[in-house]
Short mmCIF file of C-alpha atoms in Angstrom, two decimals:
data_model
loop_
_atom_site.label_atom_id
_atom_site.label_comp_id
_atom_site.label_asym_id
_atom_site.label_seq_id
_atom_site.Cartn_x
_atom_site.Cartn_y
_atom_site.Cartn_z
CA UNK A 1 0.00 0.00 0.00
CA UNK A 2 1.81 3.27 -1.28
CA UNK A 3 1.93 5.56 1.45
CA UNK A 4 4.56 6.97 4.42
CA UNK A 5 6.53 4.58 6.20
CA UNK A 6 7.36 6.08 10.04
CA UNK A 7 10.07 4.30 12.64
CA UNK A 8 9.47 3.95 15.60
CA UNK A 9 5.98 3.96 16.98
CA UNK A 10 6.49 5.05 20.21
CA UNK A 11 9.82 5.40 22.19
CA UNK A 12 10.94 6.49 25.52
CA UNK A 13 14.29 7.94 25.67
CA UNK A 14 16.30 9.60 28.57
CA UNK A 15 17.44 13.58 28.22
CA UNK A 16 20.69 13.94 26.33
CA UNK A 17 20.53 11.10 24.11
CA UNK A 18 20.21 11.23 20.79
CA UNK A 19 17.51 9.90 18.46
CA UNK A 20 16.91 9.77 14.75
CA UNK A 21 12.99 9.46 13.62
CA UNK A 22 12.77 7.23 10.40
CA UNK A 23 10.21 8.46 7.56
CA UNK A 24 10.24 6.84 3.97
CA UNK A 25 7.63 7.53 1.38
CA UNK A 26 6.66 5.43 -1.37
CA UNK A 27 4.59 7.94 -3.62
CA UNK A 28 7.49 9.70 -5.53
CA UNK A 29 6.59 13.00 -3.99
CA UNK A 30 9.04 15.75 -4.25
CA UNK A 31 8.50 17.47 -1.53
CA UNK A 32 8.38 16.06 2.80
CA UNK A 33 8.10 17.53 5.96
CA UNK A 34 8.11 17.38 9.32
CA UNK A 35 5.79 18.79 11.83
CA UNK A 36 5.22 17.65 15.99
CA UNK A 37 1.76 17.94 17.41
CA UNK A 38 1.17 18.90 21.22
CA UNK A 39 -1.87 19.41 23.07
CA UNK A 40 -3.69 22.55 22.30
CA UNK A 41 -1.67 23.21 19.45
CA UNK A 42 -1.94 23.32 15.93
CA UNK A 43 0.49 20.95 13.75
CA UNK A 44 3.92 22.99 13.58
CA UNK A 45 6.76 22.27 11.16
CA UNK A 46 10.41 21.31 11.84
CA UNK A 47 11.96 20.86 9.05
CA UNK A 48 11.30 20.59 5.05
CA UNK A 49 12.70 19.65 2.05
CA UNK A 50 11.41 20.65 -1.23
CA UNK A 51 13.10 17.85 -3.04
CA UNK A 52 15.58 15.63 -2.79
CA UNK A 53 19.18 17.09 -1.91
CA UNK A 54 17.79 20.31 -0.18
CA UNK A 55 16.10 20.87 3.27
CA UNK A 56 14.64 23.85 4.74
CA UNK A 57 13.88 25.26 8.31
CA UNK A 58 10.49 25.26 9.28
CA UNK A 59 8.92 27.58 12.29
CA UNK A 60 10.80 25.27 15.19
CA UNK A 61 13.98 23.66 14.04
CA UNK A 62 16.46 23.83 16.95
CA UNK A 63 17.52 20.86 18.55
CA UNK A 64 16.35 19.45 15.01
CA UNK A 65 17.90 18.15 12.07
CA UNK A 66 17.32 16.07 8.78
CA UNK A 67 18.33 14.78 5.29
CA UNK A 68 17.36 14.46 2.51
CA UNK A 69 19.65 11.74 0.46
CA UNK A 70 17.17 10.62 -1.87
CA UNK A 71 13.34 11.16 -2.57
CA UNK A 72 11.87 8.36 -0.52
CA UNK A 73 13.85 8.93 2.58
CA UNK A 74 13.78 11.99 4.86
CA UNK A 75 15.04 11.17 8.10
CA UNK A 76 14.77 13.53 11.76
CA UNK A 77 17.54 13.55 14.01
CA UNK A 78 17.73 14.92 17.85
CA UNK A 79 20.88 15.49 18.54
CA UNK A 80 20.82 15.78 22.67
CA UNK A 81 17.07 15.16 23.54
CA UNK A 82 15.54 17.45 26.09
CA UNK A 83 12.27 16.74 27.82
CA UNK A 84 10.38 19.70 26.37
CA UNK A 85 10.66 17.57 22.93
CA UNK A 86 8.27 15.23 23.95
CA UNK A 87 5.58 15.24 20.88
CA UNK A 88 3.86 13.02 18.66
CA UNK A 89 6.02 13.81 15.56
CA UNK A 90 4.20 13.19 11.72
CA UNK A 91 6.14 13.19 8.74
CA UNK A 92 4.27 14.39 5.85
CA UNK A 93 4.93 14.51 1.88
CA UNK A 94 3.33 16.04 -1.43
CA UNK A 95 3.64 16.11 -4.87
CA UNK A 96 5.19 19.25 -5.55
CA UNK A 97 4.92 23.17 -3.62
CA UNK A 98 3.57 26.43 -4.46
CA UNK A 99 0.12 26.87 -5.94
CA UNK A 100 -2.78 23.97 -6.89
CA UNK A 101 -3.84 21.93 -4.33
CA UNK A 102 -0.52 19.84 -3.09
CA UNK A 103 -2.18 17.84 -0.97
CA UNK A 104 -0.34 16.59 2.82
CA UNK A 105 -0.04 12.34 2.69
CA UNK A 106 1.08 11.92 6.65
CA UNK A 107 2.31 9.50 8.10
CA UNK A 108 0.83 7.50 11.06
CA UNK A 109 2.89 9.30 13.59
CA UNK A 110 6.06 8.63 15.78
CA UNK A 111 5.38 8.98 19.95
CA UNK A 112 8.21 10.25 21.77
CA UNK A 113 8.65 10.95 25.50
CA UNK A 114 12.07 12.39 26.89
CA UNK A 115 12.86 12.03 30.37
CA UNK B 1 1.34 36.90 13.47
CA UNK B 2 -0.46 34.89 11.95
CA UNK B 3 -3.07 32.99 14.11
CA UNK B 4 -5.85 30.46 13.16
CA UNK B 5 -8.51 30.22 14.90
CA UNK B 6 -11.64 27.72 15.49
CA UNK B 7 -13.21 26.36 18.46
CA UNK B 8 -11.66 23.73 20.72
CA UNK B 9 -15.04 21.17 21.09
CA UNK B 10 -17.95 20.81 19.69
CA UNK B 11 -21.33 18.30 20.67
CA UNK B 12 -23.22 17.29 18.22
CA UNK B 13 -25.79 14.50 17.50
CA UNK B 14 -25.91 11.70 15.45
CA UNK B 15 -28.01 12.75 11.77
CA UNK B 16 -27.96 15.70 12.29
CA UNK B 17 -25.23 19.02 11.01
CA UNK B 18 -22.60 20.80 12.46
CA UNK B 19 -21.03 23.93 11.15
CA UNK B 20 -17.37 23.82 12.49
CA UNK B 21 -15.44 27.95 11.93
CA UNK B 22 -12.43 28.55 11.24
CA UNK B 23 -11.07 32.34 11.28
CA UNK B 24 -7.64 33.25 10.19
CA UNK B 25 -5.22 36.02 9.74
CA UNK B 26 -2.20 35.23 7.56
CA UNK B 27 0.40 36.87 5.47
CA UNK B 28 -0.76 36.36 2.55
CA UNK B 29 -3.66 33.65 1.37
CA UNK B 30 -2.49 30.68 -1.19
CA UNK B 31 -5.83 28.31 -0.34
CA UNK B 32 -7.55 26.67 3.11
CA UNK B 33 -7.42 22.96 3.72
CA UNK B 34 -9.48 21.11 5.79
CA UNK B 35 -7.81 17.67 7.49
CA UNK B 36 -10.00 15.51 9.75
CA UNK B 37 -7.77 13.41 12.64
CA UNK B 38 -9.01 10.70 14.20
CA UNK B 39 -7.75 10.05 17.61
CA UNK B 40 -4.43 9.05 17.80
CA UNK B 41 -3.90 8.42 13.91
CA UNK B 42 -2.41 10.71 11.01
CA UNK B 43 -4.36 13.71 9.55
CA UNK B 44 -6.34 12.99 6.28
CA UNK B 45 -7.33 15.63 4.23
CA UNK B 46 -11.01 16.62 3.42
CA UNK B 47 -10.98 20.10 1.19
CA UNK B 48 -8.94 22.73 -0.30
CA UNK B 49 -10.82 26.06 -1.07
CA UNK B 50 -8.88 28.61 -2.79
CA UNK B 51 -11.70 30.86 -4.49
CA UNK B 52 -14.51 32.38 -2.54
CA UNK B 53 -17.98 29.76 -2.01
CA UNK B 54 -18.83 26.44 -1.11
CA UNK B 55 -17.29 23.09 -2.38
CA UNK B 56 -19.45 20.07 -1.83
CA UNK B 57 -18.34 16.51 -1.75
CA UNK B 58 -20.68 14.27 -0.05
CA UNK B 59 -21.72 14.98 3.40
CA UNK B 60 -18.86 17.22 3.81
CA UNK B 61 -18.65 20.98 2.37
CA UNK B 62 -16.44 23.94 2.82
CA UNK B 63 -16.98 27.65 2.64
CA UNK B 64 -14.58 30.27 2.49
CA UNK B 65 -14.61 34.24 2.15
CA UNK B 66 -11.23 35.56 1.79
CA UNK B 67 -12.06 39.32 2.20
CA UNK B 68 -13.77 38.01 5.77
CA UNK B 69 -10.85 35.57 6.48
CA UNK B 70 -13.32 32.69 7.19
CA UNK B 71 -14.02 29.42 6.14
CA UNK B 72 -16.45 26.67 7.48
CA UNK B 73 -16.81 22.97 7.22
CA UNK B 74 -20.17 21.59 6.96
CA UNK B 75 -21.13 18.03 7.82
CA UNK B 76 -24.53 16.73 7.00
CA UNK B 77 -25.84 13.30 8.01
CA UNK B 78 -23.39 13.09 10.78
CA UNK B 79 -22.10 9.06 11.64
CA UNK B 80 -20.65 7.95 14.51
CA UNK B 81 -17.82 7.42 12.60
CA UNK B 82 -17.33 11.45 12.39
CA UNK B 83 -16.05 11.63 15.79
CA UNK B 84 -12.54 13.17 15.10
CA UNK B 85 -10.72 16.39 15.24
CA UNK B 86 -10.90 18.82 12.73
CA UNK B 87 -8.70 20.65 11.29
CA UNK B 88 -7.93 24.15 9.43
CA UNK B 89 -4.85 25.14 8.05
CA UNK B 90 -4.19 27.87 5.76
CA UNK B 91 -1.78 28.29 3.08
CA UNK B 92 0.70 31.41 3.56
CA UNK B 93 2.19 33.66 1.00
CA UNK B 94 5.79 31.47 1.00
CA UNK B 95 3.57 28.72 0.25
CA UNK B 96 3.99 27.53 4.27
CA UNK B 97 0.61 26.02 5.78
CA UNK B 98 -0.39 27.44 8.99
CA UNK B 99 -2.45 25.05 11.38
CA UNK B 100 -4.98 25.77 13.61
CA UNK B 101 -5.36 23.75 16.79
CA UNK B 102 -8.35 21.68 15.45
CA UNK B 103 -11.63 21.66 17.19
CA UNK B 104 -12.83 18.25 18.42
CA UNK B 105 -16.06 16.64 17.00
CA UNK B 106 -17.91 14.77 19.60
CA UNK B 107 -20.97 12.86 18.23
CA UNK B 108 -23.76 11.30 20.71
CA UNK B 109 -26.11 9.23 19.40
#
């Protein structure tokens, strides 16, 4: 089923550590992102890349980084987790940017508490 | 800033409609999307409205004014199944979408 691949589920990790969220994509779509969702909050993005081999900083990218090697793969990285990074973290991808209706695909979501 | 706003919860019953708002103030205005989120899975998306009036598509439909900065998402018929959150997110003038915290659909039978 063609669609967005996220790794892990759910993870508990202690502050400090570092921890790489896995997203691949299926769909051939140029463009991924990023976002966390908290409580109360609206979705807000990370990171982006437009297409494969550049990225782009969304409206909260520190303590964040990614890739973007290829087109299926766009992988999150926290380099020394801190506890107010606990999130539910999507990865997302469309088609293309700019104008027409570029619809979001997510993905089903990654849990993460820091501790 | 730019802020999006709609309400937090919402009660409704089951066959009948809700209207669920959705007020926004961006910088600039590239289209409004509609996503409905089930509880503890991944947004899906409903509509996209980029000229002013309704779009239809089944029990769902979607209004927006851009010179009010307000859209709407109608759902007719309403299922069980409609529980979910709701959400608005409009599309800035760097092409960014802009989320609004969603507004949570309760349906009692």
């Amino acid at each position: 089923i063609a669609g967005i691949t996220q790794a892990p589920t759910s993870q508990i990790l202690a502050a400090g550590r570092r921890m790489t969220l896995r997203c691949t994509q299926d769909m051939r779509h140029n463009a991924m992102y990023w976002y966390r969702q908290d409580l109360g909050l609206g979705l807000r993005l990370i990171h982006y890349s437009n297409t494969a081999g550049t990225t782009g900083k969304g409206e909260v990218p520190d303590g964040y980084s990614v890739s973007r090697a290829n087109t299926d793969d766009f992988p999150l990285t926290l380099a020394s987790a801190v506890p107010s990074q606990t999130s539910v973290y999507f990865c997302a991808s469309s088609a293309g940017i700019g104008s027409g209706a570029n619809v979001l695909t997510f993905g089903a979501g990654s849990r993460l508490t820091v501790l | 800033g730019q802020n999006i706003d709609q309400p937090t919860e919402m009660t409704a019953t089951e066959g009948a409609i809700v209207q669920i708002n959705c007020t926004y103030q961006t910088s600039g205005f590239n289209g409004l999307f509609w996503y409905q989120q089930h509880a503890g899975e991944a947004p899906t998306f409903l509509s996209y409205n980029v000229l002013d009036g309704l779009e239809e598509k089944g029990r769902f439909s979607s209004f927006l004014s851009r010179s009010k900065g307000y859209s709407y998402l109608l759902l007719k018929e309403l299922q069980m199944k409609d529980s979910a959150s709701y959400l608005c997110a409009v599309r800035d003038s760097n092409y960014q979408l802009i989320w609004g915290a969603g507004t949570k659909l309760i349906i009692k039978p």
